[in-house]
Coordinates of N, CA and C and ligand atoms in Angstrom, one line a residue:
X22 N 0.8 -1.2 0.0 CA 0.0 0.0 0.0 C 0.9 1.2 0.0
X23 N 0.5 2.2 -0.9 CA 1.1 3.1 -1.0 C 0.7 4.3 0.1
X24 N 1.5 5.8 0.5 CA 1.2 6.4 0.9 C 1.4 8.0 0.2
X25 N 1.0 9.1 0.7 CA 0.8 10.1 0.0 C 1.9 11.1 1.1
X26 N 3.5 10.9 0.7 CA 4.7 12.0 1.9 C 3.8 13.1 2.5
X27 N 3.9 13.5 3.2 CA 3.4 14.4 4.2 C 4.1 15.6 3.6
X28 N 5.4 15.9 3.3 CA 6.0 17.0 3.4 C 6.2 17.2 1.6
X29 N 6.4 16.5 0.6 CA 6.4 16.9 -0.8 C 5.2 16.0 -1.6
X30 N 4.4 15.2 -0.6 CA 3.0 14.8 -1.5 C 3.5 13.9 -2.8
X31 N 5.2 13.2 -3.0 CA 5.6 12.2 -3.3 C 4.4 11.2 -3.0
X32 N 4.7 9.7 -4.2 CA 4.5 8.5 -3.5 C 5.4 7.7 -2.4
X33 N 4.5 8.0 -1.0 CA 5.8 6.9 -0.3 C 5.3 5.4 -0.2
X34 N 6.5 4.5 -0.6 CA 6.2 3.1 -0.6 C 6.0 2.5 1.1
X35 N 5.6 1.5 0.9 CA 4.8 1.1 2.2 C 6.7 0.0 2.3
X36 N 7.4 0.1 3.4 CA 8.9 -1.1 3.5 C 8.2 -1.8 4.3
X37 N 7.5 -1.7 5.0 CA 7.1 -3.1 6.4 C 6.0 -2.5 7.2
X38 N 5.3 -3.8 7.5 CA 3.9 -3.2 8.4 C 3.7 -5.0 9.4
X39 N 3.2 -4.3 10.0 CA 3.2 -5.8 11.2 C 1.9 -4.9 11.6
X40 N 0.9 -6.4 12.2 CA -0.4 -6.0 12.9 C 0.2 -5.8 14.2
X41 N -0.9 -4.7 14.8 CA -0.4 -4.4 16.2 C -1.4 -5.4 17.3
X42 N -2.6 -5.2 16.7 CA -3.8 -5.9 17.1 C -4.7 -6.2 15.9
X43 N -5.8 -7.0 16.4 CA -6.5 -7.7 15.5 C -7.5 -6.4 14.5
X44 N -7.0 -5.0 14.4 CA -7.5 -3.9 14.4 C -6.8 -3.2 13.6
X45 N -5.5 -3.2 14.3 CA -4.8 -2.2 14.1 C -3.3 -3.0 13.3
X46 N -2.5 -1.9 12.4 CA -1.9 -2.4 11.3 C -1.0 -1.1 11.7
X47 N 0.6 -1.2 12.1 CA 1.3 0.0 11.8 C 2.0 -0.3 10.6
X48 N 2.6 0.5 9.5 CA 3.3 0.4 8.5 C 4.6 1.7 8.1
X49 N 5.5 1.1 7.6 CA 6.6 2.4 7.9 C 6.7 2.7 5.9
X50 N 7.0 3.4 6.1 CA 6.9 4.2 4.4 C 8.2 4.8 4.3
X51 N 8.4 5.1 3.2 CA 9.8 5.4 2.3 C 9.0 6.4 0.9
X52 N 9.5 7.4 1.5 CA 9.1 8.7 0.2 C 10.2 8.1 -1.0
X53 N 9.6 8.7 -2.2 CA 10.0 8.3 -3.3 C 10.8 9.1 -4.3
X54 N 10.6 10.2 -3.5 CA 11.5 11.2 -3.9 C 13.0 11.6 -3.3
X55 N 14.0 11.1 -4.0 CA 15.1 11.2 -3.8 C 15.7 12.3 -2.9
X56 N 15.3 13.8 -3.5 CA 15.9 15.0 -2.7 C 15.0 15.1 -1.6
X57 N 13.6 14.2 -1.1 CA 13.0 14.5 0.1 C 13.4 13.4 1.1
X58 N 13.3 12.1 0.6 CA 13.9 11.5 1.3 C 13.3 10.8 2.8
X59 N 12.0 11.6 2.6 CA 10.9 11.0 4.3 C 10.7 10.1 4.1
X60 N 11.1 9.2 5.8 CA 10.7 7.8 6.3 C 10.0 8.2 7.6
X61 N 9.0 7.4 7.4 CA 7.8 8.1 8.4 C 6.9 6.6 8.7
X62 N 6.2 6.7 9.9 CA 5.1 5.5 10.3 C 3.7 5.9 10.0
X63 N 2.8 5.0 9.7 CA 0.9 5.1 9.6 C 0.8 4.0 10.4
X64 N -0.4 4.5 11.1 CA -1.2 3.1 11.8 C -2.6 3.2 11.0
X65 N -3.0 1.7 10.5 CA -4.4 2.1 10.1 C -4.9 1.1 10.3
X66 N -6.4 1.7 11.3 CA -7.2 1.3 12.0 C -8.7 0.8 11.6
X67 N -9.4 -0.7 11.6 CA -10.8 -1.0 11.5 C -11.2 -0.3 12.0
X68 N -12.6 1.0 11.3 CA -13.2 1.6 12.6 C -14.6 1.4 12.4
X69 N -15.1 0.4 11.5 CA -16.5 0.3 11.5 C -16.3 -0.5 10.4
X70 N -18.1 -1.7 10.5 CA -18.1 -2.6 9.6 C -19.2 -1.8 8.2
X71 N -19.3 -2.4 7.3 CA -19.6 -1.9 6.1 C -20.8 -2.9 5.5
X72 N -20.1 -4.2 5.2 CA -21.3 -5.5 5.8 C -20.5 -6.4 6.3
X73 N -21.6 -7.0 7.6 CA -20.7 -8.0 8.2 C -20.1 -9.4 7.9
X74 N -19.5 -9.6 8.7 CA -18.6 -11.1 8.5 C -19.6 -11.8 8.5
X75 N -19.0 -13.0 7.8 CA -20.2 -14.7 7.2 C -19.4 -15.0 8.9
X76 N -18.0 -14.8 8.9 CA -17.3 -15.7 10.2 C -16.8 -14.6 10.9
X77 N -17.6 -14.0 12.0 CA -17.3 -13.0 13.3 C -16.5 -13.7 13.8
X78 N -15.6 -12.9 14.4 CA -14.7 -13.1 15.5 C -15.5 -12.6 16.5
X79 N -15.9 -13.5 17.9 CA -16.2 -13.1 18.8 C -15.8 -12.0 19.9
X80 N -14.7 -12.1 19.6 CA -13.3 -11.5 20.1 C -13.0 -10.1 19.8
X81 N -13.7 -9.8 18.5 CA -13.2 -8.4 18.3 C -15.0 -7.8 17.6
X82 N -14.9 -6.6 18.0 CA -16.2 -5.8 18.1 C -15.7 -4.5 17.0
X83 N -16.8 -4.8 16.2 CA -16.3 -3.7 15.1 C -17.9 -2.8 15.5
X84 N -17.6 -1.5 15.2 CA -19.4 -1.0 15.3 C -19.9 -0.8 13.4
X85 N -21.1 -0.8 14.0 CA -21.3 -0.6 12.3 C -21.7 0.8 11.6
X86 N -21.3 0.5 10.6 CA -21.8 2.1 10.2 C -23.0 2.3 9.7
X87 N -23.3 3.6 9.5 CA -24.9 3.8 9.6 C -25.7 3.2 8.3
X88 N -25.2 2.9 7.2 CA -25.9 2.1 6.1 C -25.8 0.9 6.4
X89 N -24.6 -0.1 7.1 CA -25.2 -1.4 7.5 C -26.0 -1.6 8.4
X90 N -26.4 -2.7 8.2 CA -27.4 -3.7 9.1 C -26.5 -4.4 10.1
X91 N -26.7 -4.9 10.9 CA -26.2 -6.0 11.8 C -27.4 -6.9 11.9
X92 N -27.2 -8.2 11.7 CA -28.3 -9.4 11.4 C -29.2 -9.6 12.9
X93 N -30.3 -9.3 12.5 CA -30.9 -9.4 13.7 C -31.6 -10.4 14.2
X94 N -32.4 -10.4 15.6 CA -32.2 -12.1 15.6 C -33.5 -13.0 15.3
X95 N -34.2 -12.5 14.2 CA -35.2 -13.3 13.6 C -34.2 -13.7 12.4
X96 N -33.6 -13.1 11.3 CA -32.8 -13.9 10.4 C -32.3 -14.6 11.1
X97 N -31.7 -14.8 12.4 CA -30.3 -15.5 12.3 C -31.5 -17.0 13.1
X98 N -32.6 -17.0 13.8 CA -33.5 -17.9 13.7 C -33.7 -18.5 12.8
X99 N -34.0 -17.7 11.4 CA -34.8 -18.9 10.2 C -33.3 -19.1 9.6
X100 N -32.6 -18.4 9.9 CA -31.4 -19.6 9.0 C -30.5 -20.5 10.1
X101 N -31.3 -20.4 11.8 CA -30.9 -21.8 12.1 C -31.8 -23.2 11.6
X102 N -33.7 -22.6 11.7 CA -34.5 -23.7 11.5 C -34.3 -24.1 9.8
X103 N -33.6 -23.4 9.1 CA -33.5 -23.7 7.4 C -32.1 -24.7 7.4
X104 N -31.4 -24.5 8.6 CA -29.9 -25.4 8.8 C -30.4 -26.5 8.6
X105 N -31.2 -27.0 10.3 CA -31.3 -28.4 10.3 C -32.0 -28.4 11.3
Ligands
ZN9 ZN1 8.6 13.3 0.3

């Protein structure tokens, strides 16, 4: 993933990123521009779901944003009695 240099609006390339949490993603960047030369960090953060997981993680809580749904609990009824 690319980034946009902060100080000449070069492309900076993404050199390494490790998850911090099940969330959160820091990544270190490398401007592209020779005479600017910025190496700098991003963290970028889940901050809301869009549509939800088929496989939730019980473990991690995303909130949803205002055009999704979160499945409520008459669907999640008829697609247990449609299971078995
Ligand atoms: Zn730069």
């Amino acid at each position: 993933m690319a980034f946009t240099c902060p100080h000449c609006g070069a492309i900076a390339n993404t050199r390494t990123s490790r998850m911090m949490s099940a969330k959160l993603r820091e990544a270190r960047h490398q401007c592209s521009d020779l005479e600017c030369g910025h190496t700098f960090a991003t963290l970028t953060e889940v901050v809301r779901t869009l549509s939800p997981s088929a496989k939730p993680n019980p473990l991690v809580f995303i909130p949803y944003g205002k055009k999704a749904q979160p499945p409520d609990d008459r669907q999640l009824d008829l697609l247990a009695d449609t299971a078995g």
